[in-house]
mmCIF file of C-alpha atoms in Angstrom:
data_model
loop_
_atom_site.group_PDB
_atom_site.id
_atom_site.type_symbol
_atom_site.label_atom_id
_atom_site.label_comp_id
_atom_site.label_asym_id
_atom_site.label_seq_id
_atom_site.Cartn_x
_atom_site.Cartn_y
_atom_site.Cartn_z
ATOM 1 C CA ALA D 7 120.793 155.956 91.416
ATOM 2 C CA GLN D 8 124.485 155.902 92.474
ATOM 3 C CA SER D 9 125.863 153.587 95.877
ATOM 4 C CA VAL D 10 129.138 153.643 96.759
ATOM 5 C CA THR D 11 129.793 149.999 99.681
ATOM 6 C CA GLN D 12 133.161 150.004 101.937
ATOM 7 C CA PRO D 13 132.850 146.885 103.676
ATOM 8 C CA ASP D 14 135.914 147.850 106.080
ATOM 9 C CA ILE D 15 134.858 149.796 109.053
ATOM 10 C CA HIS D 16 138.063 149.494 110.904
ATOM 11 C CA ILE D 17 141.781 148.426 109.790
ATOM 12 C CA THR D 18 144.721 148.716 111.835
ATOM 13 C CA VAL D 19 148.015 147.851 110.490
ATOM 14 C CA SER D 20 150.805 147.718 112.042
ATOM 15 C CA GLU D 21 153.457 151.094 110.578
ATOM 16 C CA GLY D 22 155.551 150.102 107.590
ATOM 17 C CA ALA D 23 153.269 147.470 106.706
ATOM 18 C CA SER D 24 151.155 147.379 103.374
ATOM 19 C CA LEU D 25 147.579 148.780 103.333
ATOM 20 C CA GLU D 26 144.889 148.133 100.778
ATOM 21 C CA LEU D 27 140.795 149.887 101.650
ATOM 22 C CA ARG D 28 138.649 148.812 99.487
ATOM 23 C CA CYS D 29 135.491 150.374 98.008
ATOM 24 C CA ASN D 30 132.924 149.003 95.282
ATOM 25 C CA TYR D 31 130.294 151.118 93.656
ATOM 26 C CA SER D 32 127.599 150.699 92.312
ATOM 27 C CA TYR D 33 126.374 152.690 88.530
ATOM 28 C CA GLY D 34 125.335 152.122 85.304
ATOM 29 C CA ALA D 35 128.226 153.816 83.195
ATOM 30 C CA THR D 36 131.817 154.768 84.829
ATOM 31 C CA PRO D 37 131.519 157.333 87.531
ATOM 32 C CA TYR D 38 133.844 159.460 88.800
ATOM 33 C CA LEU D 39 135.868 158.149 91.447
ATOM 34 C CA PHE D 40 137.736 159.929 94.651
ATOM 35 C CA TRP D 41 139.446 158.707 97.848
ATOM 36 C CA TYR D 42 139.326 161.246 100.712
ATOM 37 C CA VAL D 43 141.175 161.478 103.995
ATOM 38 C CA GLN D 44 139.434 163.022 106.794
ATOM 39 C CA SER D 45 141.721 163.727 110.030
ATOM 40 C CA PRO D 46 139.949 164.849 113.559
ATOM 41 C CA GLY D 47 139.621 168.695 113.040
ATOM 42 C CA GLN D 48 140.513 169.364 109.408
ATOM 43 C CA GLY D 49 138.751 169.457 106.129
ATOM 44 C CA LEU D 50 138.235 166.337 103.921
ATOM 45 C CA GLN D 51 141.353 166.266 102.135
ATOM 46 C CA LEU D 52 141.921 164.803 98.414
ATOM 47 C CA LEU D 53 144.175 161.839 98.046
ATOM 48 C CA LEU D 54 143.231 161.475 94.353
ATOM 49 C CA LYS D 55 140.538 161.253 91.646
ATOM 50 C CA TYR D 56 140.035 159.099 88.512
ATOM 51 C CA PHE D 57 137.847 160.352 85.893
ATOM 52 C CA SER D 58 139.450 157.884 83.138
ATOM 53 C CA GLY D 59 142.114 157.386 81.796
ATOM 54 C CA ASP D 60 145.144 154.936 83.218
ATOM 55 C CA THR D 61 143.575 153.091 85.356
ATOM 56 C CA LEU D 62 145.828 152.883 87.381
ATOM 57 C CA VAL D 63 146.259 156.853 89.642
ATOM 58 C CA GLN D 64 148.488 158.442 92.042
ATOM 59 C CA GLY D 65 147.928 160.619 94.723
ATOM 60 C CA ILE D 66 149.329 162.592 97.266
ATOM 61 C CA LYS D 67 151.251 160.880 100.673
ATOM 62 C CA GLY D 68 152.229 157.827 98.598
ATOM 63 C CA PHE D 69 148.819 156.631 97.625
ATOM 64 C CA GLU D 70 147.744 154.967 94.774
ATOM 65 C CA ALA D 71 144.372 153.784 93.668
ATOM 66 C CA GLU D 72 143.077 151.137 91.333
ATOM 67 C CA PHE D 73 140.082 151.034 89.089
ATOM 68 C CA LYS D 74 138.586 147.477 87.666
ATOM 69 C CA ARG D 75 135.352 148.103 85.846
ATOM 70 C CA SER D 76 134.484 144.453 86.404
ATOM 71 C CA GLN D 77 135.039 144.297 89.621
ATOM 72 C CA SER D 78 133.410 147.880 90.301
ATOM 73 C CA SER D 79 136.096 148.778 92.094
ATOM 74 C CA PHE D 80 137.942 151.487 93.299
ATOM 75 C CA ASN D 81 140.746 149.994 95.620
ATOM 76 C CA LEU D 82 142.998 152.245 98.047
ATOM 77 C CA ARG D 83 146.667 151.145 98.677
ATOM 78 C CA LYS D 84 150.315 152.130 100.374
ATOM 79 C CA PRO D 85 152.837 150.320 100.553
ATOM 80 C CA SER D 86 153.923 151.532 103.718
ATOM 81 C CA VAL D 87 151.565 153.344 105.983
ATOM 82 C CA HIS D 88 153.679 155.950 108.282
ATOM 83 C CA TRP D 89 151.484 156.234 112.026
ATOM 84 C CA SER D 90 150.587 160.098 109.926
ATOM 85 C CA ASP D 91 147.769 157.839 107.627
ATOM 86 C CA ALA D 92 146.087 157.322 110.989
ATOM 87 C CA ALA D 93 142.643 158.793 110.020
ATOM 88 C CA GLU D 94 139.207 158.178 108.720
ATOM 89 C CA TYR D 95 138.837 157.123 104.839
ATOM 90 C CA PHE D 96 136.208 157.633 102.496
ATOM 91 C CA CYS D 97 135.417 156.444 99.135
ATOM 92 C CA ALA D 98 133.364 159.003 96.887
ATOM 93 C CA VAL D 99 131.930 159.094 93.421
ATOM 94 C CA GLY D 100 130.286 161.322 90.857
ATOM 95 C CA ILE D 101 128.118 160.808 87.777
ATOM 96 C CA ASN D 102 128.848 164.198 86.560
ATOM 97 C CA PHE D 103 132.289 166.124 84.970
ATOM 98 C CA GLY D 104 131.806 169.346 87.206
ATOM 99 C CA ASN D 105 129.844 171.009 89.706
ATOM 100 C CA GLU D 106 128.170 167.716 90.987
ATOM 101 C CA LYS D 107 127.625 166.546 94.254
ATOM 102 C CA LEU D 108 129.047 163.366 95.966
ATOM 103 C CA THR D 109 128.023 159.971 96.998
ATOM 104 C CA PHE D 110 129.979 158.863 99.930
ATOM 105 C CA GLY D 111 131.024 156.099 101.063
ATOM 106 C CA THR D 112 130.341 154.777 105.101
ATOM 107 C CA GLY D 113 134.326 155.591 105.521
ATOM 108 C CA THR D 114 136.808 153.454 106.898
ATOM 109 C CA ARG D 115 138.953 153.955 110.205
ATOM 110 C CA LEU D 116 142.472 153.062 109.776
ATOM 111 C CA THR D 117 144.038 152.865 112.893
ATOM 112 C CA ILE D 118 147.972 152.364 113.032
ATOM 113 C CA ILE D 119 150.325 150.534 115.850
ATOM 114 C CA PRO D 120 153.719 151.015 116.413
ATOM 115 C CA GLY T 191 145.250 174.155 96.510
ATOM 116 C CA ALA T 192 141.867 176.130 97.283
ATOM 117 C CA VAL T 193 140.766 176.766 101.146
ATOM 118 C CA VAL T 194 137.306 176.606 102.234
ATOM 119 C CA SER T 195 136.869 177.973 105.535
ATOM 120 C CA GLN T 196 133.699 177.733 107.878
ATOM 121 C CA HIS T 197 132.708 179.498 110.934
ATOM 122 C CA PRO T 198 132.226 178.791 113.471
ATOM 123 C CA SER T 199 134.234 175.704 114.402
ATOM 124 C CA TRP T 200 131.740 174.321 117.207
ATOM 125 C CA VAL T 201 128.439 176.164 118.755
ATOM 126 C CA ILE T 202 126.991 175.348 121.758
ATOM 127 C CA CYS T 203 122.739 176.019 121.444
ATOM 128 C CA LYS T 204 119.802 175.613 123.267
ATOM 129 C CA SER T 205 116.854 173.942 122.144
ATOM 130 C CA GLY T 206 114.537 176.377 120.470
ATOM 131 C CA THR T 207 117.193 178.289 118.840
ATOM 132 C CA SER T 208 119.020 178.989 114.903
ATOM 133 C CA VAL T 209 122.289 178.717 114.592
ATOM 134 C CA LYS T 210 124.222 180.157 111.506
ATOM 135 C CA ILE T 211 126.984 178.829 109.907
ATOM 136 C CA GLU T 212 129.417 179.948 107.110
ATOM 137 C CA CYS T 213 131.152 178.598 104.692
ATOM 138 C CA ARG T 214 133.662 180.589 102.449
ATOM 139 C CA SER T 215 135.714 179.921 99.543
ATOM 140 C CA LEU T 216 139.067 182.018 100.325
ATOM 141 C CA ASP T 217 140.821 182.167 97.362
ATOM 142 C CA PHE T 218 138.420 181.013 94.016
ATOM 143 C CA GLN T 219 134.544 181.504 93.288
ATOM 144 C CA ALA T 220 131.967 178.812 93.667
ATOM 145 C CA THR T 221 128.408 179.502 92.504
ATOM 146 C CA THR T 222 127.944 176.131 93.639
ATOM 147 C CA MET T 223 128.579 175.189 97.416
ATOM 148 C CA PHE T 224 127.692 171.965 99.102
ATOM 149 C CA TRP T 225 126.184 171.570 102.695
ATOM 150 C CA TYR T 226 126.845 167.661 104.255
ATOM 151 C CA ARG T 227 125.991 166.449 107.375
ATOM 152 C CA GLN T 228 128.004 164.069 109.214
ATOM 153 C CA PHE T 229 126.898 161.774 112.436
ATOM 154 C CA PRO T 230 129.524 160.356 114.862
ATOM 155 C CA LYS T 231 130.879 158.234 113.178
ATOM 156 C CA GLN T 232 128.967 157.706 109.721
ATOM 157 C CA SER T 233 129.598 158.991 105.895
ATOM 158 C CA LEU T 234 128.603 162.538 104.391
ATOM 159 C CA MET T 235 125.510 163.019 104.085
ATOM 160 C CA LEU T 236 124.716 165.684 101.188
ATOM 161 C CA MET T 237 121.650 168.083 102.354
ATOM 162 C CA ALA T 238 121.939 170.427 99.523
ATOM 163 C CA THR T 239 123.188 172.455 96.710
ATOM 164 C CA SER T 240 123.973 175.778 97.475
ATOM 165 C CA ASN T 241 123.684 178.263 94.086
ATOM 166 C CA GLU T 242 124.378 181.592 94.152
ATOM 167 C CA GLY T 243 121.934 183.776 93.306
ATOM 168 C CA SER T 244 118.955 181.196 92.833
ATOM 169 C CA LYS T 245 117.573 179.116 95.648
ATOM 170 C CA ALA T 246 119.418 175.980 97.445
ATOM 171 C CA THR T 247 118.205 172.538 95.887
ATOM 172 C CA TYR T 248 117.945 170.153 98.997
ATOM 173 C CA GLU T 249 117.746 166.624 99.135
ATOM 174 C CA GLN T 250 114.909 163.928 100.088
ATOM 175 C CA GLY T 251 114.095 163.800 103.162
ATOM 176 C CA VAL T 252 115.912 167.602 103.782
ATOM 177 C CA GLU T 253 113.676 169.780 105.894
ATOM 178 C CA LYS T 254 114.196 173.008 103.759
ATOM 179 C CA ASP T 255 112.407 175.772 106.457
ATOM 180 C CA LYS T 256 114.060 174.571 108.754
ATOM 181 C CA PHE T 257 117.799 174.430 106.994
ATOM 182 C CA LEU T 258 117.961 177.858 105.295
ATOM 183 C CA ILE T 259 120.506 178.117 103.191
ATOM 184 C CA ASN T 260 121.113 181.535 101.140
ATOM 185 C CA HIS T 261 124.419 181.501 98.755
ATOM 186 C CA ALA T 262 124.696 185.676 99.375
ATOM 187 C CA SER T 263 127.888 186.094 97.610
ATOM 188 C CA LEU T 264 130.528 184.019 94.948
ATOM 189 C CA THR T 265 132.533 183.158 97.925
ATOM 190 C CA LEU T 266 130.108 183.132 100.516
ATOM 191 C CA SER T 267 127.485 180.371 101.464
ATOM 192 C CA THR T 268 125.021 180.340 104.866
ATOM 193 C CA LEU T 269 123.489 177.277 106.395
ATOM 194 C CA THR T 270 121.144 178.626 109.311
ATOM 195 C CA VAL T 271 119.504 175.773 111.193
ATOM 196 C CA THR T 272 116.214 177.225 112.478
ATOM 197 C CA SER T 273 114.208 176.626 115.612
ATOM 198 C CA ALA T 274 116.960 173.393 116.449
ATOM 199 C CA HIS T 275 116.557 170.487 118.631
ATOM 200 C CA PRO T 276 118.645 168.579 119.997
ATOM 201 C CA GLU T 277 118.297 165.658 117.324
ATOM 202 C CA ASP T 278 120.257 168.613 115.255
ATOM 203 C CA SER T 279 123.026 168.204 117.238
ATOM 204 C CA SER T 280 125.584 166.520 113.996
ATOM 205 C CA PHE T 281 128.446 167.955 112.269
ATOM 206 C CA TYR T 282 128.025 169.772 109.645
ATOM 207 C CA ILE T 283 130.853 170.822 106.480
ATOM 208 C CA CYS T 284 130.262 172.082 103.528
ATOM 209 C CA SER T 285 131.975 172.162 100.080
ATOM 210 C CA ALA T 286 133.175 174.282 97.263
ATOM 211 C CA PRO T 287 134.135 173.237 93.986
ATOM 212 C CA THR T 288 136.350 174.806 91.217
ATOM 213 C CA THR T 289 135.755 174.050 87.704
ATOM 214 C CA GLY T 290 137.419 172.812 84.450
ATOM 215 C CA SER T 291 139.582 170.095 83.531
ATOM 216 C CA SER T 292 140.961 170.729 86.631
ATOM 217 C CA TYR T 293 137.797 169.290 88.589
ATOM 218 C CA GLU T 294 137.802 168.721 92.430
ATOM 219 C CA GLN T 295 136.070 169.617 95.778
ATOM 220 C CA TYR T 296 138.002 171.178 98.339
ATOM 221 C CA PHE T 297 136.206 170.529 102.023
ATOM 222 C CA GLY T 298 135.762 173.196 104.831
ATOM 223 C CA PRO T 299 136.940 171.669 108.405
ATOM 224 C CA GLY T 300 133.233 171.462 109.201
ATOM 225 C CA THR T 301 131.208 172.914 112.310
ATOM 226 C CA ARG T 302 130.262 170.944 115.453
ATOM 227 C CA LEU T 303 126.374 171.675 116.843
ATOM 228 C CA THR T 304 125.318 171.048 119.695
ATOM 229 C CA VAL T 305 122.358 171.663 120.714
ATOM 230 C CA THR T 306 120.911 171.754 124.833
#
């Protein structure tokens, strides 16, 4: 079965600083990879996804992620964070294209300091 | 993007009673919906897959007689927590995937259930 690891439970960065959130997956083949953000009172919002092709994917809100097969990783990055980026971030993996359930990582809580 | 709603957003009930949570896809049809449970500061755990017109598929360890799922139409799935107990208190989230090449799952805002 597939699994997802987000090693960092909580990360604090200064506003304007760069950000990288780590995600590692375990699956025998190439999975479908997702990053979601969850803000209080809001549903999970998709930031970006990787199915195939270019391993560097661009998402919304200035986020990007890079799929590295050799490292089984799909790290999320942003060059300059804004206070509004404070939220919980989840990496997720799916193994089938279509109506398939997702396996989520444990999440990383991002705190932004002025 | 597509919108998924949940109702209620929060509910408090007494131990032993049942609670129904609705999940609606507002602008698209969903033959499949997923129900997740999220404990405080933890990840989302898939509980079951709701299938329109057929029985739900439950994940291992989830009591199907306790968490009743009905997918009444292409836009509505309900989760009923029967004979609720304090340990059922949690945040319940539904999602509905779109189909086609732009595959994406849309999540509802969640329902906070507190059982006293």
